[in-house]
Backbone as JSON, one array per atom type, in Angstrom:
{
  "sequence": "PTGTWTYAVSTPEGDLTGEMMISKNEDGTLAVLIKSSVYGDIQLEDITFKEMVLEGAADINGDSIEFEFKFDGDDIEGAVYTPDGTLEMSAERKKG",
  "N": [[0.7, -0.47, 12.27], [3.22, -0.67, 11.25], [6.08, -2.13, 9.65], [7.33, -4.75, 7.47], [5.74, -5.77, 4.59], [4.41, -8.31, 2.48], [3.0, -8.04, -0.61], [0.18, -8.46, -2.89], [-1.29, -7.44, -5.85], [-4.18, -7.68, -7.68], [-4.41, -7.73, -11.13], [-5.73, -7.26, -14.47], [-3.78, -8.36, -16.1], [-2.55, -10.18, -14.53], [-1.18, -11.04, -11.25], [0.46, -8.43, -9.47], [3.29, -8.39, -7.53], [5.19, -7.8, -4.53], [7.16, -5.97, -2.12], [6.19, -3.99, 0.7], [7.0, -1.32, 2.72], [6.28, -0.04, 5.83], [6.81, 2.6, 7.9], [7.52, 4.65, 10.81], [7.8, 8.12, 10.94], [10.0, 10.63, 12.42], [8.33, 12.62, 13.4], [6.07, 11.26, 14.04], [4.3, 10.7, 12.01], [3.27, 8.46, 9.35], [5.27, 6.62, 7.0], [5.17, 5.26, 3.79], [6.5, 2.93, 1.66], [6.4, 1.42, -1.38], [7.61, -1.3, -3.07], [8.03, -2.14, -6.37], [8.33, -4.33, -9.09], [7.54, -3.54, -11.56], [6.87, -0.77, -11.49], [8.87, 0.39, -10.02], [10.17, 2.11, -7.1], [7.62, 3.27, -5.05], [6.5, 6.0, -3.36], [4.19, 6.74, -0.95], [1.97, 9.53, -0.52], [0.27, 12.12, 1.37], [-0.74, 10.63, 3.59], [-3.08, 9.03, 5.65], [-4.18, 7.59, 8.74], [-6.52, 5.9, 10.4], [-8.72, 4.21, 12.63], [-7.76, 1.67, 11.96], [-7.45, 1.8, 9.2], [-5.53, 2.66, 6.46], [-4.84, 5.3, 4.29], [-3.62, 6.62, 1.23], [-1.81, 8.3, -1.43], [-0.34, 8.28, -4.71], [1.71, 9.4, -7.43], [1.81, 7.83, -10.36], [3.38, 7.2, -13.26], [2.3, 9.61, -14.25], [-0.35, 9.4, -13.57], [-2.78, 9.87, -11.0], [-2.89, 7.83, -8.3], [-4.81, 6.15, -5.91], [-4.63, 4.66, -2.69], [-5.92, 2.25, -0.41], [-5.84, 0.65, 2.61], [-6.89, -1.88, 4.74], [-6.27, -2.92, 7.93], [-5.83, -6.0, 9.63], [-4.63, -7.41, 12.14], [-1.95, -9.34, 11.19], [-2.56, -9.17, 8.53], [-3.61, -7.58, 5.49], [-6.31, -6.2, 3.76], [-7.15, -4.6, 0.82], [-7.48, -1.84, -1.53], [-6.66, -0.53, -4.73], [-7.04, 2.39, -6.34], [-7.37, 3.26, -9.57], [-7.19, 5.2, -12.67], [-8.26, 3.46, -14.51], [-9.9, 1.81, -13.11], [-10.79, -0.12, -10.13], [-8.49, -2.01, -8.25], [-8.06, -5.08, -6.57], [-6.3, -5.7, -3.52], [-4.01, -7.45, -1.47], [-2.15, -8.21, 1.51], [0.51, -9.48, 3.57], [2.04, -9.5, 6.72], [5.54, -9.71, 7.06], [7.36, -12.15, 8.87], [9.69, -11.98, 11.6]],
  "CA": [[0.82, -1.02, 10.9], [4.6, -0.64, 10.79], [6.71, -3.41, 9.35], [7.5, -5.08, 6.05], [4.59, -6.55, 4.14], [4.46, -8.89, 1.14], [1.68, -7.73, -1.17], [-0.23, -8.89, -4.23], [-2.37, -6.64, -6.43], [-4.76, -8.4, -8.81], [-4.64, -6.92, -12.32], [-6.17, -8.1, -15.6], [-2.61, -9.03, -16.69], [-1.99, -11.08, -13.53], [-0.85, -10.4, -9.98], [1.69, -7.67, -9.23], [3.69, -8.7, -6.17], [6.39, -7.12, -4.08], [7.2, -5.65, -0.7], [5.78, -2.66, 1.12], [7.56, -1.0, 4.03], [5.57, 1.02, 6.55], [7.61, 3.02, 9.04], [7.06, 5.87, 11.47], [8.74, 9.23, 10.88], [10.31, 11.22, 13.71], [7.21, 13.43, 13.88], [4.94, 10.39, 14.35], [3.52, 10.36, 10.82], [3.68, 7.21, 8.72], [5.87, 6.63, 5.67], [4.88, 4.01, 3.1], [7.3, 2.73, 0.45], [5.98, 0.2, -2.07], [8.6, -1.72, -4.06], [7.35, -2.81, -7.47], [9.22, -4.66, -10.2], [7.02, -2.87, -12.75], [6.84, 0.68, -11.35], [9.96, 0.89, -9.18], [9.8, 2.47, -5.73], [6.49, 4.2, -4.98], [6.38, 6.6, -2.03], [2.85, 7.3, -0.79], [1.86, 10.87, 0.04], [-1.03, 12.43, 1.97], [-1.12, 9.41, 4.3], [-3.89, 9.11, 6.87], [-4.37, 6.28, 9.37], [-7.45, 5.92, 11.52], [-9.6, 3.04, 12.75], [-7.09, 0.56, 11.27], [-7.48, 1.98, 7.74], [-4.52, 3.59, 5.97], [-5.09, 5.8, 2.94], [-2.55, 7.45, 0.69], [-1.86, 8.49, -2.88], [0.95, 8.39, -5.39], [1.69, 9.73, -8.85], [2.47, 6.75, -11.08], [3.36, 7.46, -14.71], [1.43, 10.74, -14.55], [-1.71, 9.17, -13.07], [-2.94, 9.91, -9.55], [-3.38, 6.52, -7.86], [-5.11, 6.17, -4.48], [-4.49, 3.37, -2.02], [-6.66, 2.1, 0.84], [-5.48, -0.62, 3.23], [-7.56, -2.16, 6.02], [-5.41, -3.82, 8.69], [-6.42, -6.96, 10.55], [-3.48, -8.15, 12.66], [-0.84, -9.46, 10.23], [-3.11, -9.22, 7.18], [-4.22, -6.37, 4.94], [-7.16, -6.26, 2.58], [-7.18, -3.23, 0.36], [-7.84, -1.53, -2.9], [-5.87, 0.48, -5.43], [-7.97, 3.08, -7.23], [-6.66, 3.78, -10.73], [-8.1, 5.77, -13.68], [-8.88, 2.36, -15.26], [-10.77, 1.01, -12.26], [-10.31, -0.5, -8.81], [-7.79, -3.29, -8.19], [-8.01, -5.69, -5.24], [-4.94, -5.83, -3.01], [-3.89, -8.11, -0.17], [-0.77, -8.25, 1.97], [0.76, -10.23, 4.8], [3.24, -9.01, 7.4], [6.66, -10.67, 7.09], [7.77, -12.5, 10.22], [11.12, -11.86, 11.86]],
  "C": [[2.26, -1.09, 10.42], [5.15, -2.04, 10.58], [6.89, -3.57, 7.86], [6.4, -6.07, 5.68], [4.86, -7.09, 2.74], [3.07, -8.7, 0.54], [1.46, -8.39, -2.53], [-1.4, -8.01, -4.66], [-2.87, -7.39, -7.65], [-5.01, -7.43, -9.96], [-5.14, -7.83, -13.44], [-5.01, -8.89, -16.22], [-1.99, -10.06, -15.74], [-1.59, -10.31, -12.28], [0.47, -9.64, -10.04], [2.06, -7.94, -7.78], [4.96, -7.95, -5.81], [6.33, -6.9, -2.58], [6.8, -4.21, -0.46], [6.33, -2.44, 2.53], [6.78, 0.17, 4.62], [6.4, 1.34, 7.79], [7.05, 4.31, 9.61], [8.16, 6.91, 11.38], [8.97, 9.79, 12.28], [9.14, 12.02, 14.28], [5.95, 12.58, 14.14], [4.07, 10.04, 13.16], [4.07, 9.07, 10.21], [4.3, 7.47, 7.35], [5.61, 5.27, 5.05], [5.68, 3.97, 1.8], [6.89, 1.39, -0.15], [7.03, -0.11, -3.14], [7.89, -2.57, -5.11], [8.34, -3.09, -8.59], [8.8, -3.95, -11.48], [7.19, -1.35, -12.66], [7.98, 1.25, -10.52], [9.47, 1.19, -7.77], [8.71, 3.54, -5.76], [6.39, 4.68, -3.54], [4.99, 7.2, -1.92], [2.93, 8.68, -0.14], [0.45, 11.04, 0.61], [-1.59, 11.23, 2.74], [-1.98, 9.74, 5.52], [-4.04, 7.7, 7.41], [-5.3, 6.46, 10.55], [-8.36, 4.72, 11.45], [-9.07, 1.88, 11.9], [-7.19, 0.62, 9.74], [-6.44, 3.04, 7.37], [-4.9, 3.99, 4.55], [-3.92, 6.67, 2.52], [-2.69, 7.51, -0.82], [-0.45, 8.57, -3.43], [0.72, 8.75, -6.85], [2.49, 8.64, -9.56], [2.29, 6.97, -12.58], [2.37, 8.56, -15.09], [0.0, 10.57, -14.1], [-1.73, 9.26, -11.55], [-3.61, 8.61, -9.12], [-3.64, 6.61, -6.36], [-5.1, 4.76, -3.93], [-5.31, 3.38, -0.74], [-6.38, 0.71, 1.39], [-6.21, -0.76, 4.55], [-6.76, -3.25, 6.74], [-6.22, -4.73, 9.61], [-5.27, -7.85, 11.06], [-2.34, -8.15, 11.66], [-1.32, -9.56, 8.79], [-3.67, -7.86, 6.79], [-5.12, -6.78, 3.79], [-7.27, -4.82, 2.11], [-7.59, -3.08, -1.08], [-6.9, -0.46, -3.43], [-6.8, 1.09, -6.47], [-7.19, 3.75, -8.35], [-7.67, 4.41, -11.7], [-8.84, 4.67, -14.45], [-9.8, 1.49, -14.41], [-10.09, 0.65, -10.94], [-9.68, -1.89, -8.86], [-7.78, -3.8, -6.75], [-6.55, -5.86, -4.82], [-4.99, -6.57, -1.68], [-2.42, -8.13, 0.21], [-0.69, -8.99, 3.3], [2.06, -9.72, 5.41], [4.31, -10.1, 7.41], [7.08, -10.91, 8.54], [9.28, -12.29, 10.36], [11.66, -10.52, 11.55]]
}
């Protein structure tokens, strides 16, 4: 799942878009950094990756937000679980 991804999260106020970088740490674990024009840089914690599904969580403005991404080649379908409900998320791996 490593690489740079362009994402869109559907919200009632419109789509939030940006880039997400997934890299591998020296110990083999994954690091996920989500760049957001609204929330700044979001670093996921408690990351798990199995059967092509990545899960993680982040503290955003005092709320615990959970992320779930299902990988299919160069595409991701996912969900962002917030206190206000579930938001649909999609992403595409950047080429080059």
